[in-house]
Short mmCIF file of C-alpha atoms in Angstrom, two decimals:
data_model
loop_
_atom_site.label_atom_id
_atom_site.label_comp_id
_atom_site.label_asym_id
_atom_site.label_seq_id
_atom_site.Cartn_x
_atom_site.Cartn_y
_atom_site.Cartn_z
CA UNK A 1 0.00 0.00 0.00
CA UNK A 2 1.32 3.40 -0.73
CA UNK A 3 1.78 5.74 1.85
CA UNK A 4 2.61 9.43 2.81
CA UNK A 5 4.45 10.50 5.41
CA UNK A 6 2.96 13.12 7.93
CA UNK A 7 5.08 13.98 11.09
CA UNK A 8 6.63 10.30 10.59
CA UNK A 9 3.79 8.85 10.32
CA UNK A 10 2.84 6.18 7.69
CA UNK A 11 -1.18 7.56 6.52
CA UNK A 12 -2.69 6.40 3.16
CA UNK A 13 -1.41 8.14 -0.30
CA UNK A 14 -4.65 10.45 -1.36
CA UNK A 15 -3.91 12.30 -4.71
CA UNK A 16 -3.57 16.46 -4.78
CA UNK A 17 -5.97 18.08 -6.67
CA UNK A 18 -7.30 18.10 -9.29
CA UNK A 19 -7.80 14.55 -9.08
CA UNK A 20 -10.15 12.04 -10.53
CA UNK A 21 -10.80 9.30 -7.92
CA UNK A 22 -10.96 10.03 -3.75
CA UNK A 23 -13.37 12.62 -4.79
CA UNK A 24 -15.52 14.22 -1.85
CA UNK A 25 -18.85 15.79 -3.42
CA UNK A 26 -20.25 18.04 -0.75
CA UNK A 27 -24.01 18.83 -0.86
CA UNK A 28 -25.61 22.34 -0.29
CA UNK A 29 -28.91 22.15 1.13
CA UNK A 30 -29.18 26.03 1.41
CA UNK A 31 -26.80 27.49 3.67
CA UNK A 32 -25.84 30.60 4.89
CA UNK A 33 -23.65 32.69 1.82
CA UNK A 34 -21.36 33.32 5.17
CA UNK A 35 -21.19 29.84 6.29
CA UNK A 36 -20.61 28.47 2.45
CA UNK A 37 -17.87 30.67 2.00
CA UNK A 38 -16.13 30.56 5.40
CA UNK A 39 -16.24 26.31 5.20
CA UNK A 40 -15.24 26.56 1.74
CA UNK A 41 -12.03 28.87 2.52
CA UNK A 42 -11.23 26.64 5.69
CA UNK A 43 -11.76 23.10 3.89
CA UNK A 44 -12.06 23.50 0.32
CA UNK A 45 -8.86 21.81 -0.11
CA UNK A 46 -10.54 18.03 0.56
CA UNK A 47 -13.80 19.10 -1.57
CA UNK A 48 -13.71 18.40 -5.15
CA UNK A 49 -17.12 19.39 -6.24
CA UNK A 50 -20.35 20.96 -4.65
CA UNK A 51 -23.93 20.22 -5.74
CA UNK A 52 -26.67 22.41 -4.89
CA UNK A 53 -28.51 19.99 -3.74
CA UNK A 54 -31.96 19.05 -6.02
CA UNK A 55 -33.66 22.87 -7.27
CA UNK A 56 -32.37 24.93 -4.10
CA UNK A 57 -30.26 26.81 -7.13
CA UNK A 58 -33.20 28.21 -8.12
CA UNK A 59 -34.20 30.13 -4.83
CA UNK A 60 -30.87 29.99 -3.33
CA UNK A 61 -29.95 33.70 -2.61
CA UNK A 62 -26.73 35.26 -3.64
CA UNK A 63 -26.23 32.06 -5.70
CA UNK A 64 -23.69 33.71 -7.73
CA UNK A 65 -21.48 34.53 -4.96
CA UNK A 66 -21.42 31.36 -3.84
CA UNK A 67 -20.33 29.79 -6.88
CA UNK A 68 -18.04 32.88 -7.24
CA UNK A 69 -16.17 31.65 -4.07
CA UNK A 70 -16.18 27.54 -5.64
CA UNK A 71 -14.32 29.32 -8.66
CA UNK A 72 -11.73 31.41 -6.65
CA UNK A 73 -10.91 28.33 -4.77
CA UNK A 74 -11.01 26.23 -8.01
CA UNK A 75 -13.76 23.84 -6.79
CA UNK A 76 -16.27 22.32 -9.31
CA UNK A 77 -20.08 22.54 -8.97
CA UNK A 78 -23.29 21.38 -10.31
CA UNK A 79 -26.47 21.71 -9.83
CA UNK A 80 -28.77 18.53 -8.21
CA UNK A 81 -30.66 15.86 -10.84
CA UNK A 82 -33.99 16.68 -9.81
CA UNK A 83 -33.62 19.80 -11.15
CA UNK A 84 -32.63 18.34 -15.03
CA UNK A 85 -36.01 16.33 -13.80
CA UNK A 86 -37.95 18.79 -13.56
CA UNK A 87 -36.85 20.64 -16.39
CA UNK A 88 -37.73 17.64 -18.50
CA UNK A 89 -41.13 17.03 -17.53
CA UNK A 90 -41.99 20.49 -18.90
CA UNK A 91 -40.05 19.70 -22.08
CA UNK A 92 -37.65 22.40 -21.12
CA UNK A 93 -34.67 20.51 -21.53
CA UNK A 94 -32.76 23.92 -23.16
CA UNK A 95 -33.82 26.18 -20.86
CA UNK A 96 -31.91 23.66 -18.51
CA UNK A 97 -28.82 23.66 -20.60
CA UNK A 98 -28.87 27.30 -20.89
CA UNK A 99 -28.91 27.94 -17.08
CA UNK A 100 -25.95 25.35 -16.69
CA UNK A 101 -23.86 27.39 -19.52
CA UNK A 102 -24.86 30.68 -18.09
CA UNK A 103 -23.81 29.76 -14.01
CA UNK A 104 -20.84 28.28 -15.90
CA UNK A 105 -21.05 24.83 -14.90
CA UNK A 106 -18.70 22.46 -16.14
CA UNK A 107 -20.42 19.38 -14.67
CA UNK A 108 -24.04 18.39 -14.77
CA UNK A 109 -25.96 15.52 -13.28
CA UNK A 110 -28.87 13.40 -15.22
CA UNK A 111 -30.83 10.96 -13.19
CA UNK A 112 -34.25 9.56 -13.50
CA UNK A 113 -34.99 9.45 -9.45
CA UNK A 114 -38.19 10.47 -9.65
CA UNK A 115 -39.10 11.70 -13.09
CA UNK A 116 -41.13 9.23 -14.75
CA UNK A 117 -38.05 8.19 -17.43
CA UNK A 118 -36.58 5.28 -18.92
CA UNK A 119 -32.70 4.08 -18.42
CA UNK A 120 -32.54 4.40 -22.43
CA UNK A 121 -34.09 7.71 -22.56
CA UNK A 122 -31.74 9.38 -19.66
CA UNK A 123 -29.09 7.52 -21.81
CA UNK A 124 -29.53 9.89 -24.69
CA UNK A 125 -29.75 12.93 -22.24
CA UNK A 126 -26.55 11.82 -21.24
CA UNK A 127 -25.01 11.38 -24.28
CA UNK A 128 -26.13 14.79 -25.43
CA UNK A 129 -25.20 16.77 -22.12
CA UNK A 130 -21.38 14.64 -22.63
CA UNK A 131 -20.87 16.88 -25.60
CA UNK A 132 -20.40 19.95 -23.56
CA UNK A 133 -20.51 18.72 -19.94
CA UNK A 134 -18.34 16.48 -17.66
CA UNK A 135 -22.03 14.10 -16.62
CA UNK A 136 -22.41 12.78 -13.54
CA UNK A 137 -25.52 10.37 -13.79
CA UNK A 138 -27.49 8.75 -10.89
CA UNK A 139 -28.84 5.01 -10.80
CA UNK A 140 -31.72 4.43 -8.45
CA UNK A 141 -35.22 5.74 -7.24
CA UNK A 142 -35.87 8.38 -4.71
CA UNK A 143 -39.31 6.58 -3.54
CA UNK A 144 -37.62 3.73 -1.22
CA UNK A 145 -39.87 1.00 -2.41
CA UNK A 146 -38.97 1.82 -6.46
CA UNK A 147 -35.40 1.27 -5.83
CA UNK A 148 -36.22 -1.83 -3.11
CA UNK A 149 -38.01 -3.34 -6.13
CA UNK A 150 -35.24 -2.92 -8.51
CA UNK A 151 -32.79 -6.74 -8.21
CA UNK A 152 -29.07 -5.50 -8.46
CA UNK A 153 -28.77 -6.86 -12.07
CA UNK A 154 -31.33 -4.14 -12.93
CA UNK A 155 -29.00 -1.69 -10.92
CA UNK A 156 -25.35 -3.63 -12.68
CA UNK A 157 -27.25 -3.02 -16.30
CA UNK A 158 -28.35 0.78 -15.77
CA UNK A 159 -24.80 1.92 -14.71
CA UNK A 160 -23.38 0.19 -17.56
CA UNK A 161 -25.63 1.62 -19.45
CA UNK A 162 -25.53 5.24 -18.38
CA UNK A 163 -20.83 4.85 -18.97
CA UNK A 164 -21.48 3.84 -22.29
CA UNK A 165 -24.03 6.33 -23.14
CA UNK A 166 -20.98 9.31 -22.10
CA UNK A 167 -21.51 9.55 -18.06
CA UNK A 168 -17.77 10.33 -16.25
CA UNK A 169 -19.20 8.91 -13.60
CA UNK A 170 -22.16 7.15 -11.76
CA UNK A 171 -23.90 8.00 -8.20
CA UNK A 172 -25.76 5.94 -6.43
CA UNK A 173 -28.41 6.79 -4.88
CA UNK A 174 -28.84 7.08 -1.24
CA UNK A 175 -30.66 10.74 -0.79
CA UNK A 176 -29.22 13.48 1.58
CA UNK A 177 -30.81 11.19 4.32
CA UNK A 178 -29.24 7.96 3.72
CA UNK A 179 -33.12 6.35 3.41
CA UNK A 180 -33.37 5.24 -0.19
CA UNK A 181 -31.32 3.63 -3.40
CA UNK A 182 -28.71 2.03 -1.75
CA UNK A 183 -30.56 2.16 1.77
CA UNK A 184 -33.40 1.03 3.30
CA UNK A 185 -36.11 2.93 4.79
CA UNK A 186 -34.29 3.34 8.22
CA UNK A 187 -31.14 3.68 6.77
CA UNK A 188 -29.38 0.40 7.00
CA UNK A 189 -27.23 -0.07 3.75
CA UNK A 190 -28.13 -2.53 1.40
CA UNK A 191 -25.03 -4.70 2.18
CA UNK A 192 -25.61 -7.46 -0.72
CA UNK A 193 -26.36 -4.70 -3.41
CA UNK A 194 -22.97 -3.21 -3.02
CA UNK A 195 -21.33 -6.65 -2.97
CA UNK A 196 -22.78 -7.51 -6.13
CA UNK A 197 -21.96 -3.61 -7.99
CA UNK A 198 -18.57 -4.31 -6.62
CA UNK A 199 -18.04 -7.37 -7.97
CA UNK A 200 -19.39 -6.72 -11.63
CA UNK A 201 -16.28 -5.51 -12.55
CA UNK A 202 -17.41 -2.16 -12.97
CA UNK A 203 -14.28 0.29 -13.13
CA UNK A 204 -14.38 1.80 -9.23
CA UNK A 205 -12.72 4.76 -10.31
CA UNK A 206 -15.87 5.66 -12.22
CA UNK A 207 -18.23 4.85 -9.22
CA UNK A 208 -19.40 7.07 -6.80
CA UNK A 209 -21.43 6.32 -3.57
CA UNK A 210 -23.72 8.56 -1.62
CA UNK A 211 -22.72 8.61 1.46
CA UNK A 212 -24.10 11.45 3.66
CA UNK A 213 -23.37 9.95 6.93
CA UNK A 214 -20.28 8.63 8.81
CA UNK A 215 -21.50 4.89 8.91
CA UNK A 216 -21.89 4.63 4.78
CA UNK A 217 -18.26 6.90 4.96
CA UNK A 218 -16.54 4.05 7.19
CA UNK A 219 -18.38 1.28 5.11
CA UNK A 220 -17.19 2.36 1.79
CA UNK A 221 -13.95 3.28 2.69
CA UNK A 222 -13.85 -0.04 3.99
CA UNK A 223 -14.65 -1.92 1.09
CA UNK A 224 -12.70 0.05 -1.15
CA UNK A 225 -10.38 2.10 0.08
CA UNK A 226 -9.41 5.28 0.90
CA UNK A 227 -10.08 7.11 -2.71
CA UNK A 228 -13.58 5.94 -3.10
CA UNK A 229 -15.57 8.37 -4.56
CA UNK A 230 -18.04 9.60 -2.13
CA UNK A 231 -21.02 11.76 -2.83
CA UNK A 232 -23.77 13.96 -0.46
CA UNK A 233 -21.38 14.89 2.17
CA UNK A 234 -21.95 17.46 4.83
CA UNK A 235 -20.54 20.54 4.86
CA UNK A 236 -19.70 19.08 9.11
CA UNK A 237 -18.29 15.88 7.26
CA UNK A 238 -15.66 17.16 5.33
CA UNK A 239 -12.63 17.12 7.71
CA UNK A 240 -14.17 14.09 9.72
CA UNK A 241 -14.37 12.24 6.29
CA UNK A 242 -10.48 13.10 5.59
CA UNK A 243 -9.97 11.81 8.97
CA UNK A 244 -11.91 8.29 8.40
CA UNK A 245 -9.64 8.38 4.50
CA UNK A 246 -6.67 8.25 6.52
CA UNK A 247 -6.88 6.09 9.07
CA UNK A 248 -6.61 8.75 12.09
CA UNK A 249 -10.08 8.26 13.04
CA UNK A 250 -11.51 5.17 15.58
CA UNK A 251 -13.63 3.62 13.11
CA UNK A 252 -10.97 3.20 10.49
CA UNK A 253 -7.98 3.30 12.54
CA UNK A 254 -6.75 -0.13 12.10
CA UNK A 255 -7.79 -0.42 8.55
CA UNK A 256 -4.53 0.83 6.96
CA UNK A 257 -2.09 -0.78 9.91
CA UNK A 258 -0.49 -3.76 8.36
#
């Protein structure tokens, strides 16, 4: 295992940005312009993207400043799928691209949570967004019992899917509360899913988990390792989350000793 030395001790290598795998997506849920920008200042160095979270861009205030700050510090942003959903169940699919090109975005995310729309249909979004975008696509349901119902074949097939069709990379769902997709109801994770995604030779690097609390964190990093991608994290998670990627944390601490 590589390492890197801090203060002579032996901690897990994690790659300087920019980099493409160990990403930490943060979620904004609508907080303070003040708050954003004094977190962002103080940890934007382990954040590697920031979604505003589902349509908050559209009645965020000061939105622009915000993304003004993500751009001084060199941090990516997108705005949240249900927000391409909603744009396409009013067939308003440009007036979405035109408000990603216009806040500058050089990501976008296309999912089919809760939008009534077929795997091959978000396909061609995706292939058409790819053209100008970096896409981040999302596999599974927001309602908890669509995505219980869906066998992880289904789940295997739609992320395959949504690479080929152009996506740079593929969520899976969990929600900001850790309650749906890749969860059940009361937030236990759906241990034999992940098994199965992990083992369908899938290339990890392109993979990214939702993960917006510190026992999906631990799990993940578990399974994979220290630069898993890891998606819906708190602004309160981000230094905790570098703590748990490096092993100087209880819940990981013995992970990386060998």
């Amino acid at each position: 295992m590589s390492t890197t030395l801090a203060l002579g001790l032996r901690l897990p290598s994690r790659d300087v940005k920019p980099r493409t795998t160990g990403l930490t997506i943060v979620i904004d849920n609508g907080v303070p312009l003040r708050y954003f920008e004094d977190v962002m200042e103080s940890s934007g160095e382990w954040v590697d993207l920031v979604k505003f979270g589902w349509g908050t861009s559209l009645v965020t205030p000061r939105l622009d400043e915000k993304i003004a700050c993500l751009r001084r510090l060199g941090i990516d942003y997108f705005f949240g799928g249900t927000l391409f959903e909603k744009f396409y169940v009013q067939n308003q699919i440009e007036a979405y691209e035109k408000f990603c090109l216009q806040h500058e975005c050089r990501y976008v995310e296309i999912s089919n949570g809760t939008a009534p729309l077929s795997n091959e249909e978000k396909g061609r979004w995706i292939a058409h967004f790819a053209e100008r975008f970096k896409v981040l696509s999302e596999v599974g349901y927001k309602d908890v019992n669509q995505s219980l119902m869906l066998p992880p074949n289904r789940w295997i097939q739609f992320i395959q899917e949504d690479l080929a069709a152009g996506a740079s990379y593929v969520i899976t769902e969990a929600r900001e509360s850790g309650t749906s997709g890749i969860c059940r109801e009361n937030g236990e994770l759906r241990f034999g899913l992940i098994e199965e995604i992990l083992d369908a030779n899938i290339e990890i690097e392109k993979l990214v988990f939702e993960a917006p609390n510190k026992s999906l964190q631990t799990h993940f990093i578990e399974k994979v390792g220290s630069n898993v991608n890891l998606a819906n994290v708190p602004f309160a998670d981000i230094i905790p989350l570098e703590t748990l990627r490096l092993g100087l944390r209880s819940d990981t601490f013995m992970l990386f000793e060998s």
